[in-house]
Amino acid sequence: MKIATWNVNSINVRIPHLVEWARSAEPDVICLQETKCVDENFPLTVINELGYEAAFFGQKSYNGVAILSKFPIDDVEKGFPDDDDEAPKRLIAATIGGVRVVNTYIPNGTELGTDKFQFKLDWLQRLRRYFEESCSKDADVLLCGDFNVAMDEIDVWSVAQWEGKLHFTKTERAAMHYVKQWGFNDLFRSLHPDSREFSWWNYREGAWQRDQGLRIDYIWTSASLAKRARSCEIDRYPRGLEKPSDHAPVIAEFA
DNA sequence: ATGGTAGATACTCTA
């Protein structure tokens, strides 16, 4: 089974790239973030024609997550259990082939010291609590998505440039590490201990052309699922297309 | 210190 994660930065703008990439990479499951469309406007017909079922949870203009799958999608959960109707739509979970897939678009944080930055840290606390309350550590659990945090020095193009900046502050990294300590394994890093590869490049400053990026998109697995992992790669190809998302997909294969 | 780009919406916000 192949499972992928991709922040598409508007699913309706990115449909041509999504279709082309899905046909060539052939993932069984695709977790999407920043779909930026309400559920009535979700391009379900195109997705179905591509061979996928879909569960989606979107809102106007911002955020929005979806899970596409070639296999049946069961036990869909949208948002945290204690979210109200106003909560940003950043989490969708489902069981596919016995794997509990949790797809997240972790808050950006906007700027250090703002309410939105605090919201990001609080959201990560709630994410850890969510796993404690809803998942068993012995189960096959997969957490993926746009985490908006680079975990280690090898995950940023320049430590000097990023130290203490949004996405790479000690507080964000500690909060993310606390989520990881629930029992997760960073699949790309486990399989590629020394690879400095990125999954996001700013649209500005020629970041893509200079390969000045960050690794902020992840596939994390529980211990039992990690044992079945065969590969985990970042596919840079779609980032080089015309009018790309600023993120590249990450794809993992399991036995 | 500033502004550089992109997307959705409605003349600005979020990233």
Tab-separated table of C-alpha atoms (C1' of nucleotides) in Angstrom:
chain	number	residue	atom	x	y	z
A	1	MET	CA	0.000	0.000	0.000
A	2	LYS	CA	1.284	3.441	-1.011
A	3	ILE	CA	0.266	6.458	1.087
A	4	ALA	CA	1.073	10.058	0.131
A	5	THR	CA	0.693	13.528	1.634
A	6	TRP	CA	0.591	16.792	-0.322
A	7	ASN	CA	-0.259	20.390	0.481
A	8	VAL	CA	-1.791	21.398	-2.855
A	9	ASN	CA	-2.541	25.082	-2.029
A	10	SER	CA	-6.057	25.015	-3.548
A	11	ILE	CA	-7.290	21.688	-4.915
A	12	ASN	CA	-9.284	23.323	-7.708
A	13	VAL	CA	-6.244	25.210	-9.054
A	14	ARG	CA	-4.044	22.102	-8.688
A	15	ILE	CA	-6.378	19.483	-10.214
A	16	PRO	CA	-4.254	19.120	-13.409
A	17	HIS	CA	-1.103	18.482	-11.330
A	18	LEU	CA	-2.934	16.155	-8.954
A	19	VAL	CA	-4.334	14.096	-11.841
A	20	GLU	CA	-0.976	13.836	-13.626
A	21	TRP	CA	0.925	13.007	-10.456
A	22	ALA	CA	-1.606	10.426	-9.183
A	23	ARG	CA	-1.503	8.622	-12.554
A	24	SER	CA	2.288	8.347	-12.528
A	25	ALA	CA	2.987	7.774	-8.794
A	26	GLU	CA	-0.105	5.573	-8.283
A	27	PRO	CA	-0.617	6.129	-4.553
A	28	ASP	CA	-3.457	4.117	-2.980
A	29	VAL	CA	-4.130	6.889	-0.477
A	30	ILE	CA	-3.525	10.639	-0.915
A	31	CYS	CA	-3.831	13.018	2.036
A	32	LEU	CA	-4.326	16.615	0.920
A	33	GLN	CA	-4.002	19.890	2.807
A	34	GLU	CA	-5.031	23.464	1.986
A	35	THR	CA	-7.817	22.364	-0.336
A	36	LYS	CA	-9.308	25.866	0.166
A	37	CYS	CA	-12.811	24.906	-0.897
A	38	VAL	CA	-16.124	24.227	0.784
A	39	ASP	CA	-17.410	20.643	0.549
A	40	GLU	CA	-20.051	21.596	-2.093
A	41	ASN	CA	-17.226	22.712	-4.421
A	42	PHE	CA	-14.955	19.703	-3.858
A	43	PRO	CA	-14.067	18.230	-7.305
A	44	LEU	CA	-15.410	14.784	-6.423
A	45	THR	CA	-16.288	13.757	-9.993
A	46	VAL	CA	-12.697	14.217	-11.217
A	47	ILE	CA	-11.371	12.367	-8.151
A	48	ASN	CA	-13.811	9.477	-8.687
A	49	GLU	CA	-12.877	9.267	-12.388
A	50	LEU	CA	-9.251	9.047	-11.273
A	51	GLY	CA	-10.197	5.932	-9.284
A	52	TYR	CA	-10.424	7.319	-5.755
A	53	GLU	CA	-13.120	7.629	-3.116
A	54	ALA	CA	-12.820	10.755	-1.001
A	55	ALA	CA	-13.538	12.112	2.469
A	56	PHE	CA	-13.178	15.879	2.726
A	57	PHE	CA	-13.544	18.645	5.246
A	58	GLY	CA	-13.187	22.139	3.843
A	59	GLN	CA	-14.066	25.776	4.350
A	60	LYS	CA	-14.106	28.980	2.309
A	61	SER	CA	-10.698	30.426	1.292
A	62	TYR	CA	-8.522	28.837	3.957
A	63	ASN	CA	-7.383	25.461	5.299
A	64	GLY	CA	-9.296	22.328	4.290
A	65	VAL	CA	-8.143	18.684	4.301
A	66	ALA	CA	-9.104	15.569	2.341
A	67	ILE	CA	-8.293	11.864	2.116
A	68	LEU	CA	-8.488	10.175	-1.290
A	69	SER	CA	-8.351	6.377	-1.410
A	70	LYS	CA	-8.560	3.511	-3.874
A	71	PHE	CA	-9.668	1.302	-0.950
A	72	PRO	CA	-12.792	1.747	1.197
A	73	ILE	CA	-12.659	4.638	3.686
A	74	ASP	CA	-14.101	3.837	7.126
A	75	ASP	CA	-14.731	5.634	10.427
A	76	VAL	CA	-14.148	9.168	9.150
A	77	GLU	CA	-13.535	11.757	11.860
A	78	LYS	CA	-13.491	15.506	11.059
A	79	GLY	CA	-11.694	17.906	13.397
A	80	PHE	CA	-10.902	17.383	17.087
A	81	PRO	CA	-13.771	15.879	19.116
A	82	ASP	CA	-14.073	19.133	21.133
A	83	ASP	CA	-13.948	21.504	18.121
A	84	ASP	CA	-16.892	23.849	17.616
A	85	ASP	CA	-18.336	24.828	14.208
A	86	GLU	CA	-16.031	27.843	13.969
A	87	ALA	CA	-12.814	25.819	14.381
A	88	PRO	CA	-10.505	25.903	11.331
A	89	LYS	CA	-10.785	22.695	9.322
A	90	ARG	CA	-7.328	21.190	9.741
A	91	LEU	CA	-7.762	17.517	10.675
A	92	ILE	CA	-9.426	14.540	9.034
A	93	ALA	CA	-8.920	10.917	10.064
A	94	ALA	CA	-10.075	7.631	8.561
A	95	THR	CA	-9.336	3.914	8.684
A	96	ILE	CA	-8.111	2.418	5.404
A	97	GLY	CA	-6.881	-1.161	5.083
A	98	GLY	CA	-6.593	-1.426	8.857
A	99	VAL	CA	-4.429	1.718	9.139
A	100	ARG	CA	-5.713	4.704	11.114
A	101	VAL	CA	-4.713	7.615	8.862
A	102	VAL	CA	-4.669	11.041	10.528
A	103	ASN	CA	-4.205	13.880	8.028
A	104	THR	CA	-3.353	17.299	9.509
A	105	TYR	CA	-2.735	20.816	8.347
A	106	ILE	CA	-0.940	22.150	11.403
A	107	PRO	CA	-1.404	25.917	11.941
A	108	ASN	CA	1.248	28.127	10.335
A	109	GLY	CA	1.642	30.422	13.336
A	110	THR	CA	1.980	33.586	11.182
A	111	GLU	CA	4.407	35.481	13.433
A	112	LEU	CA	6.184	34.862	16.742
A	113	GLY	CA	4.424	36.293	19.768
A	114	THR	CA	1.014	36.580	18.106
A	115	ASP	CA	-2.268	34.926	19.103
A	116	LYS	CA	-1.939	32.740	16.009
A	117	PHE	CA	1.497	31.522	17.139
A	118	GLN	CA	0.025	30.587	20.539
A	119	PHE	CA	-2.879	28.898	18.723
A	120	LYS	CA	-0.327	26.734	16.869
A	121	LEU	CA	1.347	25.650	20.130
A	122	ASP	CA	-2.033	24.955	21.777
A	123	TRP	CA	-3.170	23.004	18.702
A	124	LEU	CA	-0.086	20.745	18.991
A	125	GLN	CA	-0.894	20.074	22.669
A	126	ARG	CA	-4.406	19.094	21.616
A	127	LEU	CA	-2.997	16.845	18.859
A	128	ARG	CA	-0.950	14.883	21.424
A	129	ARG	CA	-3.995	14.593	23.678
A	130	TYR	CA	-6.050	13.442	20.663
A	131	PHE	CA	-3.742	10.439	20.157
A	132	GLU	CA	-3.759	9.612	23.863
A	133	GLU	CA	-7.552	9.608	23.895
A	134	SER	CA	-8.411	8.155	20.458
A	135	CYS	CA	-5.624	5.775	19.395
A	136	SER	CA	-3.836	2.716	20.717
A	137	LYS	CA	-0.029	2.746	20.581
A	138	ASP	CA	-0.118	-0.889	19.457
A	139	ALA	CA	-2.288	-0.108	16.428
A	140	ASP	CA	-1.162	0.787	12.893
A	141	VAL	CA	-1.384	4.586	13.112
A	142	LEU	CA	-0.118	7.052	10.506
A	143	LEU	CA	0.097	10.810	11.097
A	144	CYS	CA	0.900	12.897	8.058
A	145	GLY	CA	0.496	16.331	6.578
A	146	ASP	CA	1.901	19.830	6.461
A	147	PHE	CA	3.358	20.174	9.972
A	148	ASN	CA	4.640	23.739	9.462
A	149	VAL	CA	7.656	22.848	11.637
A	150	ALA	CA	11.125	21.669	10.569
A	151	MET	CA	12.172	19.104	13.173
A	152	ASP	CA	15.991	19.226	12.975
A	153	GLU	CA	18.926	21.182	11.592
A	154	ILE	CA	19.147	18.831	8.608
A	155	ASP	CA	15.563	19.788	7.705
A	156	VAL	CA	16.380	23.447	6.892
A	157	TRP	CA	18.548	24.740	4.043
A	158	SER	CA	20.439	27.109	6.343
A	159	VAL	CA	20.519	26.784	10.131
A	160	ALA	CA	21.993	30.296	10.422
A	161	GLN	CA	19.105	31.666	8.346
A	162	TRP	CA	16.347	29.768	10.162
A	163	GLU	CA	17.433	29.534	13.828
A	164	GLY	CA	14.712	31.152	15.926
A	165	LYS	CA	12.482	31.907	12.922
A	166	LEU	CA	8.872	30.764	12.468
A	167	HIS	CA	8.817	27.009	11.587
A	168	PHE	CA	12.164	26.449	13.352
A	169	THR	CA	11.896	27.956	16.842
A	170	LYS	CA	12.804	25.836	19.859
A	171	THR	CA	9.206	26.141	21.151
A	172	GLU	CA	7.625	24.842	17.948
A	173	ARG	CA	10.172	22.020	17.673
A	174	ALA	CA	9.613	21.029	21.322
A	175	ALA	CA	5.822	21.046	20.859
A	176	MET	CA	6.152	18.888	17.750
A	177	HIS	CA	8.612	16.581	19.522
A	178	TYR	CA	6.035	16.109	22.281
A	179	VAL	CA	3.522	14.894	19.665
A	180	LYS	CA	6.173	12.561	18.242
A	181	GLN	CA	6.893	11.078	21.675
A	182	TRP	CA	3.396	9.607	21.753
A	183	GLY	CA	5.083	6.834	19.746
A	184	PHE	CA	5.805	8.058	16.215
A	185	ASN	CA	8.606	7.357	13.823
A	186	ASP	CA	9.609	9.931	11.158
A	187	LEU	CA	9.612	7.612	8.157
A	188	PHE	CA	11.675	9.709	5.722
A	189	ARG	CA	14.347	10.382	8.347
A	190	SER	CA	14.470	6.724	9.489
A	191	LEU	CA	15.073	5.560	5.931
A	192	HIS	CA	17.345	8.479	4.913
A	193	PRO	CA	19.308	9.471	8.047
A	194	ASP	CA	21.658	11.874	6.246
A	195	SER	CA	19.592	13.257	3.339
A	196	ARG	CA	19.080	17.023	3.352
A	197	GLU	CA	15.890	17.084	1.277
A	198	PHE	CA	13.056	19.556	1.436
A	199	SER	CA	9.304	19.415	0.867
A	200	TRP	CA	8.504	23.152	0.743
A	201	TRP	CA	10.111	26.066	-1.077
A	202	ASN	CA	8.873	29.641	-0.703
A	203	TYR	CA	7.335	31.100	-3.863
A	204	ARG	CA	9.533	34.157	-3.254
A	205	GLU	CA	13.239	34.855	-3.456
A	206	GLY	CA	13.929	32.190	-6.082
A	207	ALA	CA	13.877	29.606	-3.283
A	208	TRP	CA	13.058	26.706	-5.598
A	209	GLN	CA	15.781	27.560	-8.149
A	210	ARG	CA	18.345	27.791	-5.316
A	211	ASP	CA	16.966	24.702	-3.523
A	212	GLN	CA	16.463	26.823	-0.403
A	213	GLY	CA	13.667	24.888	1.262
A	214	LEU	CA	12.448	23.267	4.442
A	215	ARG	CA	11.247	19.750	5.207
A	216	ILE	CA	7.905	20.502	6.868
A	217	ASP	CA	5.733	17.753	5.324
A	218	TYR	CA	5.949	14.415	7.082
A	219	ILE	CA	4.718	10.843	7.267
A	220	TRP	CA	4.986	9.541	10.831
A	221	THR	CA	4.081	5.986	11.806
A	222	SER	CA	3.461	3.991	14.953
A	223	ALA	CA	6.007	1.239	15.751
A	224	SER	CA	4.037	-1.649	14.217
A	225	LEU	CA	3.428	0.243	10.973
A	226	ALA	CA	7.065	1.400	10.788
A	227	LYS	CA	8.105	-2.261	10.564
A	228	ARG	CA	6.076	-2.614	7.355
A	229	ALA	CA	7.594	0.486	5.716
A	230	ARG	CA	9.518	-0.216	2.514
A	231	SER	CA	10.231	3.311	1.232
A	232	CYS	CA	9.564	6.984	1.832
A	233	GLU	CA	10.469	9.632	-0.748
A	234	ILE	CA	9.852	13.304	-1.457
A	235	ASP	CA	8.787	13.741	-5.092
A	236	ARG	CA	10.163	17.083	-6.267
A	237	TYR	CA	8.702	16.719	-9.784
A	238	PRO	CA	5.383	18.587	-9.303
A	239	ARG	CA	7.157	21.544	-7.647
A	240	GLY	CA	8.951	22.221	-10.943
A	241	LEU	CA	5.750	22.403	-13.058
A	242	GLU	CA	4.074	25.636	-14.233
A	243	LYS	CA	1.983	27.269	-11.481
A	244	PRO	CA	2.978	24.695	-8.821
A	245	SER	CA	1.987	24.284	-5.209
A	246	ASP	CA	4.780	25.555	-2.955
A	247	HIS	CA	4.901	22.011	-1.433
A	248	ALA	CA	6.060	18.703	-2.941
A	249	PRO	CA	4.287	15.407	-2.193
A	250	VAL	CA	5.801	12.810	0.152
A	251	ILE	CA	5.017	9.165	-0.574
A	252	ALA	CA	5.593	5.991	1.453
A	253	GLU	CA	5.149	2.324	0.596
A	254	PHE	CA	4.135	-0.364	3.093
A	255	ALA	CA	4.263	-4.144	2.835
B	1	DA	C1'	13.847	47.314	7.513
B	2	DT	C1'	11.374	46.100	3.511
B	3	DG	C1'	9.340	43.390	0.101
B	4	DG	C1'	9.508	39.773	-2.643
B	5	DT	C1'	4.752	35.463	-4.619
B	6	DA	C1'	0.378	32.977	-4.647
B	7	DG	C1'	-4.622	31.988	-3.759
B	8	DA	C1'	-9.424	33.304	-2.558
B	9	DT	C1'	-12.339	37.009	-1.968
B	10	DA	C1'	-13.985	41.258	-2.554
B	11	DC	C1'	-11.059	45.642	-2.358
B	12	DT	C1'	-7.505	42.342	2.380
B	13	DC	C1'	-6.091	38.327	4.664
B	14	DT	C1'	-3.357	34.121	5.097
B	15	DA	C1'	0.572	31.725	4.136
